[in-house]
XYZ file of C-alpha atoms in Angstrom:
308
model
C 128.888 52.432 11.893
C 128.074 49.822 14.549
C 124.530 51.134 14.743
C 124.078 50.818 10.972
C 125.551 47.296 11.057
C 123.221 46.249 13.888
C 120.268 47.704 11.996
C 121.143 45.632 8.918
C 121.467 42.464 11.015
C 118.122 43.116 12.668
C 116.529 43.737 9.285
C 117.933 40.466 7.925
C 116.710 38.604 11.005
C 113.236 40.067 10.585
C 113.127 38.884 6.971
C 113.576 35.252 7.995
C 111.567 35.270 11.213
C 108.739 32.785 11.583
C 105.345 34.242 12.396
C 103.807 32.752 15.540
C 101.244 33.803 18.099
C 103.884 33.930 20.843
C 106.134 36.264 18.875
C 103.239 38.498 17.859
C 102.162 38.743 21.512
C 105.735 39.228 22.696
C 105.577 36.090 24.848
C 108.487 33.829 25.772
C 108.083 30.349 24.310
C 108.658 27.709 26.953
C 107.443 24.123 27.050
C 106.246 23.327 30.553
C 104.487 19.955 30.539
C 102.794 20.606 33.877
C 101.141 23.756 32.549
C 100.058 22.226 29.239
C 96.775 20.291 29.017
C 98.255 17.062 27.597
C 101.502 15.192 26.996
C 100.736 15.192 23.257
C 100.600 18.989 23.270
C 103.971 19.166 25.047
C 105.546 16.971 22.353
C 103.850 19.041 19.644
C 105.211 22.282 21.097
C 108.717 20.839 21.438
C 108.788 19.771 17.777
C 107.186 23.028 16.629
C 109.892 25.052 18.340
C 112.549 22.940 16.630
C 110.732 23.594 13.364
C 110.795 27.352 13.931
C 114.534 27.266 14.549
C 115.097 25.290 11.336
C 112.908 27.635 9.295
C 114.933 30.643 10.478
C 118.378 29.156 9.788
C 120.648 30.632 7.134
C 120.103 29.041 3.706
C 123.785 28.269 3.127
C 124.085 26.608 6.538
C 121.076 24.445 5.678
C 122.514 23.661 2.246
C 125.917 22.464 3.469
C 124.328 20.446 6.253
C 121.989 18.853 3.699
C 124.917 17.921 1.427
C 126.636 16.317 4.414
C 123.431 14.394 5.134
C 123.279 13.150 1.540
C 126.861 11.923 1.779
C 126.125 10.257 5.118
C 123.089 8.464 3.693
C 125.493 6.660 1.393
C 126.361 4.603 4.489
C 122.987 2.881 4.190
C 123.755 1.527 0.710
C 127.332 0.775 1.764
C 126.359 -1.265 4.831
C 123.450 -2.999 3.142
C 125.620 -4.005 0.167
C 128.403 -5.366 2.368
C 125.920 -7.285 4.527
C 124.302 -8.712 1.377
C 127.627 -10.193 0.272
C 128.908 -11.332 3.651
C 125.618 -12.877 4.799
C 124.923 -14.820 1.594
C 123.521 -18.209 2.521
C 122.998 -17.308 6.176
C 119.504 -18.032 7.599
C 117.430 -14.869 8.080
C 119.990 -12.947 5.997
C 117.241 -10.620 4.728
C 116.527 -9.404 8.264
C 120.185 -8.837 9.108
C 120.996 -7.313 5.720
C 118.335 -4.655 6.150
C 119.904 -3.626 9.443
C 122.524 -1.944 7.245
C 119.801 0.448 6.043
C 119.797 2.097 9.465
C 123.437 3.237 9.365
C 122.888 6.353 7.278
C 119.959 7.494 9.402
C 121.936 7.023 12.605
C 124.770 9.199 11.289
C 122.507 11.918 9.889
C 120.165 12.250 12.867
C 122.727 11.893 15.637
C 125.014 14.394 13.841
C 122.065 16.813 13.488
C 122.419 17.010 9.714
C 119.544 18.171 7.534
C 117.401 15.323 6.173
C 114.453 16.171 3.937
C 111.944 13.655 5.290
C 112.660 14.686 8.882
C 111.847 18.283 7.939
C 108.474 17.320 6.483
C 107.251 17.127 10.089
C 109.235 19.711 12.056
C 108.935 22.453 9.446
C 105.232 22.047 8.819
C 103.973 22.364 12.407
C 104.739 26.120 12.673
C 102.828 26.598 9.411
C 99.844 24.637 10.719
C 99.768 26.578 13.958
C 100.068 29.970 12.230
C 99.134 29.650 8.535
C 100.595 32.605 6.657
C 102.384 33.292 3.391
C 105.549 34.126 5.322
C 105.605 30.792 7.124
C 104.649 28.873 3.990
C 107.411 30.606 2.044
C 109.965 29.764 4.741
C 108.841 26.123 4.703
C 109.186 25.882 0.912
C 112.611 27.566 1.144
C 113.734 25.008 3.735
C 112.371 22.038 1.785
C 113.924 23.191 -1.492
C 117.369 23.887 -0.036
C 117.491 20.675 1.993
C 116.199 18.440 -0.804
C 118.681 19.903 -3.298
C 121.545 19.485 -0.827
C 120.504 15.910 -0.020
C 120.408 14.958 -3.704
C 123.799 16.544 -4.392
C 125.277 14.651 -1.434
C 123.759 11.330 -2.512
C 125.013 11.888 -6.061
C 128.562 12.446 -4.823
C 128.375 9.323 -2.646
C 127.073 7.185 -5.514
C 129.758 8.531 -7.869
C 132.466 7.668 -5.338
C 131.093 4.144 -4.873
C 131.177 3.554 -8.645
C 134.387 5.247 -9.772
C 136.750 5.047 -6.798
C 138.667 1.750 -6.386
C 137.078 0.855 -3.065
C 134.828 -2.198 -3.508
C 135.222 -5.644 -5.034
C 132.927 -6.920 -7.780
C 130.540 -8.884 -5.505
C 129.872 -5.725 -3.468
C 129.348 -3.665 -6.629
C 126.943 -6.316 -7.885
C 125.095 -6.089 -4.563
C 124.738 -2.306 -5.014
C 123.257 -2.904 -8.467
C 120.836 -5.533 -7.159
C 119.653 -3.232 -4.369
C 119.007 -0.415 -6.844
C 117.291 -2.653 -9.405
C 114.973 -3.996 -6.695
C 113.807 -0.413 -6.157
C 113.300 0.141 -9.884
C 111.014 -2.901 -10.115
C 108.284 -0.776 -8.507
C 105.719 0.963 -10.695
C 105.189 4.719 -10.145
C 102.082 3.977 -8.067
C 104.014 1.457 -5.964
C 106.806 4.015 -5.501
C 104.221 6.536 -4.296
C 102.357 4.122 -2.000
C 105.515 2.718 -0.434
C 106.849 6.244 0.105
C 103.718 7.174 2.059
C 104.544 4.400 4.514
C 108.198 5.450 4.896
C 107.171 9.103 5.290
C 104.729 8.101 8.002
C 107.338 6.013 9.852
C 109.950 8.798 9.706
C 107.363 11.262 11.030
C 106.464 8.849 13.833
C 110.148 8.556 14.698
C 110.531 12.344 14.910
C 107.428 12.524 17.120
C 108.988 9.973 19.483
C 112.301 11.827 19.910
C 111.238 14.244 22.706
C 110.245 11.249 24.859
C 113.102 8.964 23.811
C 115.895 10.559 25.850
C 118.976 8.333 25.917
C 117.124 5.694 23.882
C 117.015 7.941 20.814
C 119.484 5.797 18.873
C 117.371 2.696 19.599
C 114.303 4.472 18.207
C 116.241 5.403 15.058
C 117.423 1.825 14.519
C 114.028 0.223 15.097
C 112.004 2.658 12.981
C 114.396 2.816 10.019
C 114.963 -0.937 10.141
C 111.194 -1.293 9.804
C 111.284 0.928 6.703
C 113.855 -1.412 5.135
C 112.052 -4.608 6.148
C 108.803 -3.289 4.667
C 110.708 -2.661 1.409
C 109.382 0.901 1.173
C 110.847 3.765 -0.858
C 112.634 6.840 0.514
C 113.645 9.842 -1.576
C 117.120 10.282 -0.031
C 118.277 6.699 0.553
C 116.735 5.673 -2.748
C 118.576 8.494 -4.514
C 121.934 6.922 -3.592
C 120.778 3.590 -4.987
C 119.373 5.020 -8.218
C 122.316 7.364 -8.824
C 124.602 4.349 -8.521
C 122.628 2.586 -11.264
C 122.957 5.686 -13.467
C 126.724 5.965 -12.980
C 127.026 2.203 -13.501
C 125.178 2.506 -16.824
C 122.224 0.301 -15.882
C 119.542 2.958 -16.345
C 119.125 6.336 -18.065
C 119.111 9.673 -16.198
C 115.451 10.216 -17.017
C 114.492 7.151 -14.986
C 115.696 8.878 -11.823
C 112.835 11.378 -12.116
C 110.271 8.883 -13.395
C 109.382 6.346 -12.125
C 111.480 6.983 -8.977
C 111.950 10.533 -7.679
C 108.664 12.318 -8.370
C 106.304 9.586 -7.051
C 108.600 8.861 -4.093
C 108.937 12.535 -3.153
C 105.170 12.997 -3.342
C 104.601 9.903 -1.204
C 107.117 10.945 1.458
C 105.514 14.381 1.698
C 102.005 12.916 1.886
C 102.971 10.402 4.562
C 105.013 12.780 6.681
C 103.094 16.011 6.236
C 99.567 15.708 4.968
C 98.772 12.598 7.001
C 100.932 12.369 10.128
C 101.535 16.057 10.829
C 97.923 16.997 10.121
C 96.587 14.279 12.413
C 99.128 15.116 15.107
C 98.209 18.786 14.928
C 94.493 17.987 14.911
C 94.715 15.912 18.095
C 96.119 18.811 20.114
C 94.115 21.587 18.419
C 91.216 21.199 20.859
C 93.698 21.181 23.744
C 95.068 24.492 22.488
C 91.598 25.982 22.114
C 90.515 24.805 25.583
C 93.752 26.150 27.076
C 93.102 29.590 25.572
C 89.479 29.539 26.774
C 90.588 28.646 30.277
C 93.227 31.392 30.280
C 90.703 33.950 28.982
C 88.150 32.853 31.586
C 90.726 33.091 34.383
C 91.799 36.541 33.183
C 88.196 37.761 33.072
C 87.546 36.378 36.525
C 90.656 38.093 37.890
C 89.718 41.437 36.300
C 86.196 41.164 37.724
C 87.568 40.474 41.195
C 89.952 43.438 40.918
C 87.132 45.775 39.810
C 84.974 44.690 42.720
C 87.896 45.197 45.092
């Protein structure tokens, strides 16, 4: 019975295993900066390995983590709304108010919860290194599960902010103002702004392997910049727009258009098709040269052995 059980586990593991050149060759994946041709390649490999682990995770584990992340992102609207009320009339209030935007990101990233825009970088690198239908399918599975979980979590947070007796009227009015400021954007503005936020989030993820103990500082600075630039983000924005829906300010259909679809497309373009592609392209030649050097060294060694 144990043998049959182990066989089933192995079969399930095989079904969700990422295809990579190391696994096909039976090699052990290890990032050794001294043996890699560039620092950029070391960072790329570190993030790619994280991406492989995420792609192979159980769907339900991803889903619950994504819901938790959506709930946590409610902290961004919460902090920003409170700051908006408490800092009214204070010089440079706009700068300080937008610091509240960083709270949700700090919780989500430091707690290792699943955030969609973070996965637009980590999950796509294994696909770029080894393009295959298996890897592409795993990436789409991850994106779908995480995005759905994030939206469910943000919806719950927004519902709680509206219907639970937690906040006073000035704070509720601040939540409405924050959401209506987002809805002032046209679909094209939603899309363009989301490209910028997707790019910044991707840059932040790329910086993590080098950040060390300063990781939280990187999160604060990069996400604060997103808020100061008044860009759009599919997860944080979802909390704000869901609050408007529950408050009765807008119709459900307005969540999808002009907000969600253009913003989602922009985040994906900024994080995946621009940043990840460029980041992969810059180390592609390093990878090719590394393989050529290894092949040349192997040939040279074989020649020396044959002569010996």
